[in-house]
Short mmCIF file of C-alpha atoms in Angstrom, two decimals:
data_model
loop_
_atom_site.label_atom_id
_atom_site.label_comp_id
_atom_site.label_asym_id
_atom_site.label_seq_id
_atom_site.Cartn_x
_atom_site.Cartn_y
_atom_site.Cartn_z
CA UNK A 1 0.00 0.00 0.00
CA UNK A 2 1.37 3.45 -0.96
CA UNK A 3 1.89 6.32 1.47
CA UNK A 4 -1.08 8.19 -0.02
CA UNK A 5 -3.36 5.16 0.33
CA UNK A 6 -2.22 4.60 3.92
CA UNK A 7 -2.97 8.21 4.76
CA UNK A 8 -6.35 8.06 3.07
CA UNK A 9 -7.29 4.99 5.14
CA UNK A 10 -6.70 7.02 8.31
CA UNK A 11 -9.40 9.40 7.08
CA UNK A 12 -9.47 13.20 6.84
CA UNK A 13 -5.78 13.47 6.00
CA UNK A 14 -6.18 16.21 3.39
CA UNK A 15 -6.81 19.29 5.53
CA UNK A 16 -6.81 23.01 4.96
CA UNK A 17 -3.51 24.83 5.50
CA UNK A 18 -3.47 25.86 9.16
CA UNK A 19 -0.31 26.43 11.16
CA UNK A 20 -2.25 26.08 14.44
CA UNK A 21 -3.42 22.50 13.73
CA UNK A 22 -1.13 20.33 15.88
CA UNK A 23 -2.71 17.10 14.60
CA UNK A 24 -1.94 17.92 11.00
CA UNK A 25 1.78 17.09 11.06
CA UNK A 26 3.97 16.04 8.10
CA UNK A 27 4.66 12.37 7.41
CA UNK A 28 8.41 11.61 7.53
CA UNK A 29 9.91 8.78 5.47
CA UNK A 30 13.51 7.72 4.87
CA UNK A 31 14.61 8.13 1.25
CA UNK A 32 17.73 8.15 -0.92
CA UNK A 33 19.61 11.37 -1.55
CA UNK A 34 20.20 11.78 -5.30
CA UNK A 35 23.22 14.02 -4.64
CA UNK A 36 25.42 11.84 -2.39
CA UNK A 37 23.43 8.56 -2.56
CA UNK A 38 23.11 8.32 1.23
CA UNK A 39 19.87 8.19 3.14
CA UNK A 40 18.02 11.38 3.98
CA UNK A 41 14.46 12.16 5.07
CA UNK A 42 11.42 13.32 3.10
CA UNK A 43 8.55 15.14 4.80
CA UNK A 44 5.12 14.84 3.16
CA UNK A 45 2.29 17.22 4.00
CA UNK A 46 -1.18 16.41 2.67
CA UNK A 47 -3.21 19.60 2.34
CA UNK A 48 -5.77 21.51 0.29
CA UNK A 49 -5.38 24.62 -1.86
CA UNK A 50 -8.50 26.65 -2.82
CA UNK A 51 -9.74 25.90 -6.33
CA UNK A 52 -6.97 23.30 -6.61
CA UNK A 53 -8.31 20.30 -4.64
CA UNK A 54 -5.77 18.17 -2.81
CA UNK A 55 -1.99 18.41 -3.07
CA UNK A 56 1.07 16.79 -1.53
CA UNK A 57 3.88 19.12 -0.44
CA UNK A 58 7.19 17.24 -0.11
CA UNK A 59 10.50 18.47 1.32
CA UNK A 60 13.71 16.42 1.23
CA UNK A 61 16.75 17.08 3.43
CA UNK A 62 20.05 15.18 3.48
CA UNK A 63 22.08 15.47 6.73
CA UNK A 64 25.25 14.21 4.99
CA UNK A 65 25.64 16.69 2.12
CA UNK A 66 22.98 19.25 3.20
CA UNK A 67 21.20 18.95 -0.15
CA UNK A 68 17.52 19.99 -0.05
CA UNK A 69 14.64 19.81 -2.50
CA UNK A 70 10.95 20.78 -2.33
CA UNK A 71 8.07 20.16 -4.73
CA UNK A 72 4.33 19.62 -4.88
CA UNK A 73 2.24 16.93 -6.53
CA UNK A 74 -1.47 16.81 -7.20
CA UNK A 75 -3.24 14.19 -5.07
CA UNK A 76 -6.59 14.72 -6.73
CA UNK A 77 -7.79 13.49 -10.05
CA UNK A 78 -7.25 15.19 -13.39
CA UNK A 79 -10.01 17.74 -13.95
CA UNK A 80 -12.60 17.37 -16.71
CA UNK A 81 -11.25 20.41 -18.59
CA UNK A 82 -7.90 22.07 -19.04
CA UNK A 83 -7.34 25.61 -17.76
CA UNK A 84 -5.55 28.63 -19.24
CA UNK A 85 -4.55 31.53 -16.96
CA UNK A 86 -3.55 34.85 -18.54
CA UNK A 87 -2.27 37.48 -16.10
CA UNK A 88 -1.29 41.06 -16.96
CA UNK A 89 1.49 41.86 -14.46
CA UNK A 90 1.30 45.62 -13.90
CA UNK A 91 2.66 46.35 -10.41
CA UNK A 92 5.15 44.92 -7.93
CA UNK A 93 2.21 43.73 -5.82
CA UNK A 94 1.35 41.32 -8.65
CA UNK A 95 4.69 39.60 -8.07
CA UNK A 96 3.37 38.40 -4.69
CA UNK A 97 0.40 36.52 -6.15
CA UNK A 98 0.46 32.89 -5.11
CA UNK A 99 0.75 30.38 -7.94
CA UNK A 100 0.16 26.65 -8.04
CA UNK A 101 1.90 25.18 -11.09
CA UNK A 102 1.55 21.46 -11.77
CA UNK A 103 4.21 19.52 -13.64
CA UNK A 104 1.92 19.25 -16.69
CA UNK A 105 1.58 23.04 -17.05
CA UNK A 106 3.52 25.19 -19.48
CA UNK A 107 4.55 28.76 -18.59
CA UNK A 108 4.95 31.51 -21.19
CA UNK A 109 5.96 35.18 -21.28
CA UNK A 110 5.16 36.37 -24.85
CA UNK A 111 7.09 39.66 -24.52
CA UNK A 112 10.38 37.70 -24.13
CA UNK A 113 9.34 34.81 -26.38
CA UNK A 114 10.05 32.65 -23.32
CA UNK A 115 8.40 29.31 -22.54
CA UNK A 116 8.87 26.56 -19.96
CA UNK A 117 7.46 23.42 -21.61
CA UNK A 118 5.30 20.96 -19.64
CA UNK A 119 6.91 18.11 -17.69
CA UNK A 120 10.29 19.89 -17.59
CA UNK A 121 9.82 21.07 -13.99
CA UNK A 122 8.25 19.53 -10.93
CA UNK A 123 5.06 21.04 -9.59
CA UNK A 124 5.52 24.04 -7.31
CA UNK A 125 3.62 26.25 -4.88
CA UNK A 126 5.19 29.68 -5.16
CA UNK A 127 4.62 33.28 -6.26
CA UNK A 128 5.09 35.06 -9.59
CA UNK A 129 8.48 36.24 -8.34
CA UNK A 130 9.30 32.69 -7.28
CA UNK A 131 8.53 31.39 -10.78
CA UNK A 132 10.93 33.92 -12.29
CA UNK A 133 13.63 33.10 -9.73
CA UNK A 134 13.26 29.40 -10.49
CA UNK A 135 13.58 30.06 -14.24
CA UNK A 136 16.70 32.17 -13.65
CA UNK A 137 18.23 29.48 -11.42
CA UNK A 138 17.61 26.86 -14.12
CA UNK A 139 19.32 28.96 -16.78
CA UNK A 140 22.29 29.82 -14.54
CA UNK A 141 22.88 26.21 -13.54
CA UNK A 142 25.06 25.20 -16.52
CA UNK A 143 26.46 28.63 -17.36
CA UNK A 144 30.03 27.88 -16.13
CA UNK A 145 30.22 24.90 -18.52
CA UNK A 146 28.74 26.90 -21.40
CA UNK A 147 31.25 29.72 -20.93
CA UNK A 148 34.04 27.20 -21.42
CA UNK A 149 32.52 25.27 -24.34
CA UNK A 150 30.38 27.85 -26.15
CA UNK A 151 31.02 31.44 -24.97
CA UNK A 152 28.69 32.98 -27.59
CA UNK A 153 25.68 31.00 -26.38
CA UNK A 154 26.58 31.67 -22.74
CA UNK A 155 26.69 35.42 -23.44
CA UNK A 156 23.22 35.37 -25.03
CA UNK A 157 21.85 33.40 -22.07
CA UNK A 158 23.37 35.94 -19.67
CA UNK A 159 21.58 38.71 -21.56
CA UNK A 160 18.31 36.80 -21.36
CA UNK A 161 18.80 36.18 -17.63
CA UNK A 162 19.17 39.92 -17.09
CA UNK A 163 15.87 40.47 -18.93
CA UNK A 164 14.13 37.94 -16.65
CA UNK A 165 15.57 39.61 -13.55
CA UNK A 166 14.45 43.00 -14.84
CA UNK A 167 10.87 41.73 -15.05
CA UNK A 168 10.77 41.51 -11.25
CA UNK A 169 11.06 45.30 -11.07
CA UNK A 170 7.88 45.59 -13.24
CA UNK A 171 9.18 48.68 -15.02
CA UNK A 172 7.00 47.62 -17.94
CA UNK A 173 3.87 45.48 -18.02
CA UNK A 174 4.22 41.89 -19.18
CA UNK A 175 1.93 38.89 -19.65
CA UNK A 176 2.25 35.59 -17.79
CA UNK A 177 0.41 32.62 -19.29
CA UNK A 178 0.01 29.25 -17.54
CA UNK A 179 -1.58 26.56 -19.68
CA UNK A 180 -2.42 23.33 -17.84
CA UNK A 181 -4.37 20.60 -19.67
CA UNK A 182 -4.84 18.72 -16.36
CA UNK A 183 -6.76 21.69 -14.89
CA UNK A 184 -4.71 21.52 -11.67
CA UNK A 185 -2.92 24.89 -11.75
CA UNK A 186 -4.01 28.13 -10.15
CA UNK A 187 -3.17 31.85 -9.93
CA UNK A 188 -4.45 33.78 -6.92
CA UNK A 189 -7.03 36.53 -7.24
CA UNK A 190 -6.07 38.96 -4.42
CA UNK A 191 -9.28 40.97 -4.90
CA UNK A 192 -11.77 38.22 -4.06
CA UNK A 193 -14.73 38.36 -3.98
CA UNK A 194 -14.44 41.08 -6.65
CA UNK A 195 -13.48 40.25 -10.21
CA UNK A 196 -9.79 40.48 -11.09
CA UNK A 197 -9.56 42.59 -14.25
CA UNK A 198 -5.91 41.65 -14.80
CA UNK A 199 -6.54 37.89 -14.66
CA UNK A 200 -8.33 35.88 -17.33
CA UNK A 201 -9.29 32.23 -16.72
CA UNK A 202 -10.36 30.06 -19.65
CA UNK A 203 -11.44 26.41 -19.49
CA UNK A 204 -11.11 24.23 -22.57
CA UNK A 205 -11.60 20.65 -23.72
CA UNK A 206 -8.42 18.63 -24.05
CA UNK A 207 -7.25 17.34 -27.42
CA UNK A 208 -6.17 13.76 -28.10
CA UNK A 209 -2.54 14.94 -27.81
CA UNK A 210 -3.23 16.41 -24.36
CA UNK A 211 -4.83 13.16 -23.21
CA UNK A 212 -1.89 11.15 -24.52
CA UNK A 213 0.60 13.40 -22.70
CA UNK A 214 -1.35 13.04 -19.46
CA UNK A 215 -1.66 9.28 -19.89
CA UNK A 216 -5.46 9.35 -20.01
CA UNK A 217 -7.20 6.54 -21.82
CA UNK A 218 -10.05 7.84 -23.94
CA UNK A 219 -13.18 5.98 -22.95
CA UNK A 220 -16.39 5.57 -24.91
CA UNK A 221 -19.48 7.45 -23.86
CA UNK A 222 -22.41 5.62 -22.36
CA UNK A 223 -25.66 6.26 -24.18
CA UNK A 224 -28.78 6.57 -22.12
CA UNK A 225 -32.04 6.82 -24.04
CA UNK A 226 -34.16 9.81 -23.15
CA UNK A 227 -37.53 9.04 -21.65
CA UNK A 228 -39.26 11.97 -23.34
CA UNK A 229 -37.83 11.62 -26.83
CA UNK A 230 -40.16 9.39 -28.82
CA UNK A 231 -37.76 9.16 -31.72
CA UNK A 232 -34.95 6.59 -31.80
CA UNK A 233 -32.31 9.16 -30.96
CA UNK A 234 -30.41 8.83 -27.69
CA UNK A 235 -28.78 11.53 -25.65
CA UNK A 236 -25.16 11.19 -24.64
CA UNK A 237 -23.94 11.57 -21.11
CA UNK A 238 -20.19 11.54 -20.60
CA UNK A 239 -19.14 9.83 -17.38
CA UNK A 240 -15.45 10.63 -17.41
CA UNK A 241 -12.84 9.26 -15.04
CA UNK A 242 -15.27 6.89 -13.29
CA UNK A 243 -13.55 3.70 -14.55
CA UNK A 244 -16.89 2.04 -15.31
CA UNK A 245 -17.21 -1.09 -17.49
CA UNK A 246 -19.23 -0.61 -20.68
CA UNK A 247 -21.51 -3.48 -19.63
CA UNK A 248 -22.79 -1.40 -16.71
CA UNK A 249 -25.25 0.46 -18.92
CA UNK A 250 -27.15 -1.72 -21.37
CA UNK A 251 -29.01 0.35 -23.96
CA UNK A 252 -31.99 -1.20 -25.64
CA UNK A 253 -33.57 0.22 -28.78
CA UNK A 254 -36.88 1.85 -28.08
CA UNK A 255 -39.80 0.20 -29.81
CA UNK A 256 -42.42 2.23 -31.62
CA UNK A 257 -45.17 0.43 -29.70
CA UNK A 258 -43.96 1.70 -26.29
CA UNK A 259 -46.86 3.07 -24.28
CA UNK A 260 -47.07 6.26 -22.27
CA UNK A 261 -46.92 4.18 -19.08
CA UNK A 262 -43.52 2.77 -20.14
CA UNK A 263 -42.18 6.29 -20.76
CA UNK A 264 -43.33 7.49 -17.35
CA UNK A 265 -41.71 4.46 -15.73
CA UNK A 266 -38.38 5.25 -17.42
CA UNK A 267 -38.59 8.87 -16.24
CA UNK A 268 -39.12 7.77 -12.64
CA UNK A 269 -36.27 5.24 -12.70
CA UNK A 270 -33.14 6.05 -10.68
CA UNK A 271 -29.89 4.64 -12.07
CA UNK A 272 -27.34 3.61 -9.42
CA UNK A 273 -23.69 2.79 -10.13
CA UNK A 274 -20.57 2.31 -8.03
CA UNK A 275 -17.80 4.90 -7.87
CA UNK A 276 -15.27 6.30 -5.37
CA UNK A 277 -15.84 9.17 -2.96
CA UNK A 278 -13.98 12.29 -4.21
CA UNK A 279 -13.13 13.19 -0.59
CA UNK A 280 -11.83 9.96 0.99
CA UNK A 281 -11.68 7.63 -2.06
CA UNK A 282 -13.84 5.00 -0.31
CA UNK A 283 -16.43 3.02 -2.37
CA UNK A 284 -19.67 4.98 -2.74
CA UNK A 285 -22.86 5.02 -4.77
CA UNK A 286 -23.84 7.61 -7.37
CA UNK A 287 -27.52 8.05 -8.22
CA UNK A 288 -28.61 9.50 -11.55
CA UNK A 289 -32.12 10.56 -12.54
CA UNK A 290 -33.89 12.46 -15.29
CA UNK A 291 -35.91 15.40 -13.90
CA UNK A 292 -38.37 17.56 -15.82
CA UNK A 293 -38.25 21.22 -14.72
CA UNK A 294 -41.66 22.88 -15.26
CA UNK A 295 -41.75 25.49 -18.03
CA UNK A 296 -38.12 24.73 -18.88
CA UNK A 297 -36.55 21.43 -19.95
CA UNK A 298 -35.28 18.10 -18.75
CA UNK A 299 -32.02 17.80 -16.79
CA UNK A 300 -29.90 14.95 -15.42
CA UNK A 301 -29.12 15.08 -11.69
CA UNK A 302 -26.18 13.03 -10.38
CA UNK A 303 -25.70 12.71 -6.59
CA UNK A 304 -22.97 10.86 -4.69
CA UNK A 305 -23.28 9.87 -1.02
CA UNK A 306 -20.37 8.42 0.95
CA UNK A 307 -21.18 6.25 3.98
CA UNK A 308 -17.56 6.31 5.16
CA UNK A 309 -16.95 10.05 5.62
CA UNK A 310 -20.46 11.45 5.08
CA UNK A 311 -19.40 13.55 2.10
CA UNK A 312 -22.19 14.48 -0.30
CA UNK A 313 -21.94 16.02 -3.71
CA UNK A 314 -24.34 16.64 -6.57
CA UNK A 315 -23.98 17.69 -10.16
CA UNK A 316 -26.50 18.77 -12.77
CA UNK A 317 -26.15 18.19 -16.51
CA UNK A 318 -28.44 19.47 -19.22
CA UNK A 319 -30.52 16.72 -20.76
CA UNK A 320 -30.74 18.53 -24.07
CA UNK A 321 -28.49 20.08 -26.66
CA UNK A 322 -26.73 23.44 -26.44
CA UNK A 323 -29.22 26.18 -27.32
CA UNK A 324 -28.71 28.27 -30.44
CA UNK A 325 -28.62 31.45 -28.33
CA UNK A 326 -27.11 32.25 -24.95
CA UNK A 327 -29.32 33.32 -22.04
CA UNK A 328 -28.90 36.15 -19.53
CA UNK A 329 -31.39 35.96 -16.64
CA UNK A 330 -31.72 38.98 -14.32
CA UNK A 331 -33.77 38.68 -11.11
CA UNK A 332 -34.51 41.74 -8.96
CA UNK A 333 -34.74 40.62 -5.33
CA UNK A 334 -37.64 42.48 -3.70
CA UNK A 335 -38.89 40.02 -1.06
CA UNK A 336 -37.36 37.33 1.21
CA UNK A 337 -39.66 34.79 -0.45
CA UNK A 338 -37.47 35.10 -3.58
CA UNK A 339 -34.89 32.95 -1.74
CA UNK A 340 -37.17 29.91 -2.23
CA UNK A 341 -37.22 30.18 -6.03
CA UNK A 342 -35.95 27.06 -7.79
CA UNK A 343 -32.74 27.65 -9.70
CA UNK A 344 -30.77 25.64 -12.23
CA UNK A 345 -27.17 26.73 -12.79
CA UNK A 346 -25.29 24.82 -15.46
CA UNK A 347 -21.53 24.30 -15.28
CA UNK A 348 -21.06 26.96 -18.01
CA UNK A 349 -23.05 29.66 -16.20
CA UNK A 350 -21.53 32.75 -14.56
CA UNK A 351 -23.17 34.46 -11.56
CA UNK A 352 -23.04 38.25 -11.15
CA UNK A 353 -24.20 40.58 -8.34
CA UNK A 354 -23.59 44.10 -9.71
CA UNK A 355 -24.30 45.87 -6.38
CA UNK A 356 -21.43 43.92 -4.75
CA UNK A 357 -19.16 44.17 -7.83
CA UNK A 358 -19.03 40.38 -7.65
CA UNK A 359 -18.67 37.88 -10.48
CA UNK A 360 -18.38 34.10 -10.15
CA UNK A 361 -16.96 32.48 -13.28
CA UNK A 362 -18.21 29.34 -14.92
CA UNK A 363 -17.33 25.98 -13.34
CA UNK A 364 -16.44 27.59 -9.99
CA UNK A 365 -19.25 25.79 -8.15
CA UNK A 366 -20.25 23.40 -10.95
CA UNK A 367 -23.77 22.64 -12.14
CA UNK A 368 -26.46 22.89 -9.44
CA UNK A 369 -30.22 22.43 -9.12
CA UNK A 370 -31.09 24.25 -5.90
CA UNK A 371 -32.83 27.36 -4.62
CA UNK A 372 -31.57 30.93 -4.79
CA UNK A 373 -30.76 30.76 -1.08
CA UNK A 374 -28.81 27.55 -1.63
CA UNK A 375 -26.72 29.17 -4.38
CA UNK A 376 -25.90 32.18 -2.17
CA UNK A 377 -24.85 29.86 0.67
CA UNK A 378 -22.56 27.96 -1.70
CA UNK A 379 -21.01 31.26 -2.83
CA UNK A 380 -20.45 32.36 0.76
CA UNK A 381 -18.88 29.00 1.69
CA UNK A 382 -16.59 29.09 -1.35
CA UNK A 383 -15.36 32.65 -0.81
CA UNK A 384 -15.36 32.91 3.00
CA UNK A 385 -15.79 29.72 5.02
CA UNK A 386 -13.72 27.29 2.94
CA UNK A 387 -10.95 29.64 1.88
CA UNK A 388 -7.59 28.38 3.26
CA UNK A 389 -5.99 31.72 2.34
CA UNK A 390 -7.79 33.05 5.44
CA UNK A 391 -5.11 31.41 7.59
CA UNK A 392 -1.46 30.40 7.50
CA UNK A 393 1.28 32.38 5.77
CA UNK A 394 -1.17 33.91 3.28
CA UNK A 395 -3.33 35.48 6.00
CA UNK A 396 -3.62 39.28 6.09
CA UNK A 397 -5.96 41.30 8.27
CA UNK A 398 -7.00 43.47 5.32
CA UNK A 399 -8.02 40.46 3.21
CA UNK A 400 -9.86 38.84 6.13
CA UNK A 401 -11.80 42.06 6.73
CA UNK A 402 -12.90 42.30 3.12
CA UNK A 403 -14.05 38.68 3.01
CA UNK A 404 -15.86 39.01 6.34
CA UNK A 405 -17.69 42.11 5.03
CA UNK A 406 -18.61 40.23 1.86
CA UNK A 407 -20.06 37.37 3.95
CA UNK A 408 -22.16 39.83 5.95
CA UNK A 409 -23.56 41.33 2.73
CA UNK A 410 -24.52 37.85 1.49
CA UNK A 411 -26.34 37.26 4.80
CA UNK A 412 -28.23 40.53 4.33
CA UNK A 413 -29.24 39.52 0.81
CA UNK A 414 -30.60 36.18 2.07
CA UNK A 415 -32.51 38.03 4.82
CA UNK A 416 -34.05 40.40 2.26
CA UNK A 417 -32.30 43.46 3.71
CA UNK A 418 -30.46 44.46 0.51
CA UNK A 419 -31.91 45.53 -2.82
CA UNK A 420 -29.78 43.67 -5.37
CA UNK A 421 -29.95 41.92 -8.74
CA UNK A 422 -28.85 38.35 -9.38
CA UNK A 423 -27.67 37.72 -12.95
CA UNK A 424 -27.15 34.26 -14.46
CA UNK A 425 -25.21 34.52 -17.72
CA UNK A 426 -25.14 31.18 -19.54
CA UNK A 427 -23.79 31.06 -23.11
CA UNK A 428 -25.30 27.54 -23.57
CA UNK A 429 -28.79 28.70 -22.58
CA UNK A 430 -29.19 25.84 -20.09
CA UNK A 431 -29.78 27.81 -16.87
CA UNK A 432 -33.08 28.74 -15.28
CA UNK A 433 -34.73 30.71 -12.44
CA UNK A 434 -38.28 29.83 -11.45
CA UNK A 435 -41.08 32.16 -12.54
CA UNK A 436 -43.44 32.17 -9.54
CA UNK A 437 -46.14 33.85 -11.66
CA UNK A 438 -46.06 31.21 -14.44
CA UNK A 439 -47.63 31.02 -16.95
CA UNK A 440 -47.95 34.82 -16.59
CA UNK A 441 -44.84 37.04 -16.94
CA UNK A 442 -42.78 37.72 -13.83
CA UNK A 443 -42.33 41.50 -13.32
CA UNK A 444 -39.04 41.00 -11.42
CA UNK A 445 -37.55 38.47 -13.84
CA UNK A 446 -35.90 39.51 -17.11
CA UNK A 447 -34.72 36.90 -19.64
CA UNK A 448 -32.54 38.01 -22.56
CA UNK A 449 -31.35 35.92 -25.47
CA UNK A 450 -28.08 36.82 -27.18
CA UNK A 451 -25.80 35.50 -29.91
CA UNK A 452 -22.62 33.93 -28.62
CA UNK A 453 -19.30 35.44 -29.60
CA UNK A 454 -16.62 33.48 -31.44
CA UNK A 455 -14.60 33.25 -28.21
CA UNK A 456 -17.58 31.79 -26.31
CA UNK A 457 -18.14 29.20 -29.04
CA UNK A 458 -14.44 28.38 -28.92
CA UNK A 459 -14.58 27.85 -25.14
CA UNK A 460 -17.58 25.54 -25.60
CA UNK A 461 -15.94 23.61 -28.43
CA UNK A 462 -18.72 24.55 -30.87
CA UNK A 463 -16.59 26.11 -33.61
CA UNK A 464 -15.10 22.74 -34.59
CA UNK A 465 -18.27 20.73 -33.98
CA UNK A 466 -20.07 19.35 -37.02
CA UNK A 467 -23.37 17.52 -36.46
CA UNK A 468 -24.61 17.28 -40.06
CA UNK A 469 -22.83 15.69 -42.97
CA UNK A 470 -19.85 14.73 -40.81
CA UNK A 471 -19.46 11.42 -42.68
CA UNK A 472 -19.12 13.13 -46.05
CA UNK A 473 -15.70 13.11 -47.67
#
């Protein structure tokens, strides 16, 4: 059994970063020093980083030659989508932003035509300045040998090193790009809960080359026939990274003579399959069911319950195709009863509260079928309660005060004491807020349809998608 598996068996090993937690101590193992080939010690700390799931921080020390080495590794699974961070570094304060860079991520600075390819460095938990220092140290490592064998190349590298060092002074703006197909990298937003205008986060679908580099086996989709579609077409639900055998879901062709009673029975059926808990990795059950939302459409709800650690999670997928137009839903909160409105937020939907200058990007809390109060509680937990940057070395009184004030404003909204607007912006058109006056118009609810931009279609993978005539040569 590996060290990670042993720690998982103990339960609750992956904890938030907290210097005051005496029970959360590093695991120490004896290991070989790669410098002098004598035995040293490696300390492993299992912890959590916000928006980055679980990580392992390792630190090696050799008492014989005093060689040291630190790195991080992702202990969670590869995310469903890759992530691209683009940061405009404008001030020296930006150099202090915390950065999680996995070993599969590439780092680029276009202004210097500089790139660190993936899998050439170990994962690291550092700052922007730390990334530059690490790049400089890597270039300086073999400079004495180069100066003796190829002085011209060594001179050019020295000039480039000076340019990298000059970037730390931020005399001119530059762009830092981190592209991670595994989705396990992160750049801090120091202005949370407000939007960071200098930081752009884009999620994308991996290519076959990305999957091959990450060692992911491409698995077939499982086709589950829709209960409301009387044609012979089936809808596709991708169950990625669940390691399920194809025989688990047996799809039978629907017969034309099926009765209405058969269709209702299929709609009421709950599919159950085995998986692993995303928190403790123990065996758990995932339930999946088709649900018809009144005056909207059908969705697929997937819920996982773990009997070992009590962890619960749910996810909502649209049961239909991507709409031709995007949807922007604006709800004016005028009464506490608005908190009980049913709400469907797809994984591609952004949430905005203009009065708080707050924007929550797509995929931050995943797809949810809940109430408006439930969504606001999830936002508060994500930004305030479950934010490890509220403690440890990253803690600052100013940041804690801002987040505490934001949490108080969310409480006032849920109590009906603030006049605000909630905006759901979904480029796929698969989000919904309940109209309590249905079928009559809701005076406080505004629904706008808009044409997606090329960039939005690119993020959704629609520009390269061909659904008609794809077999033609």
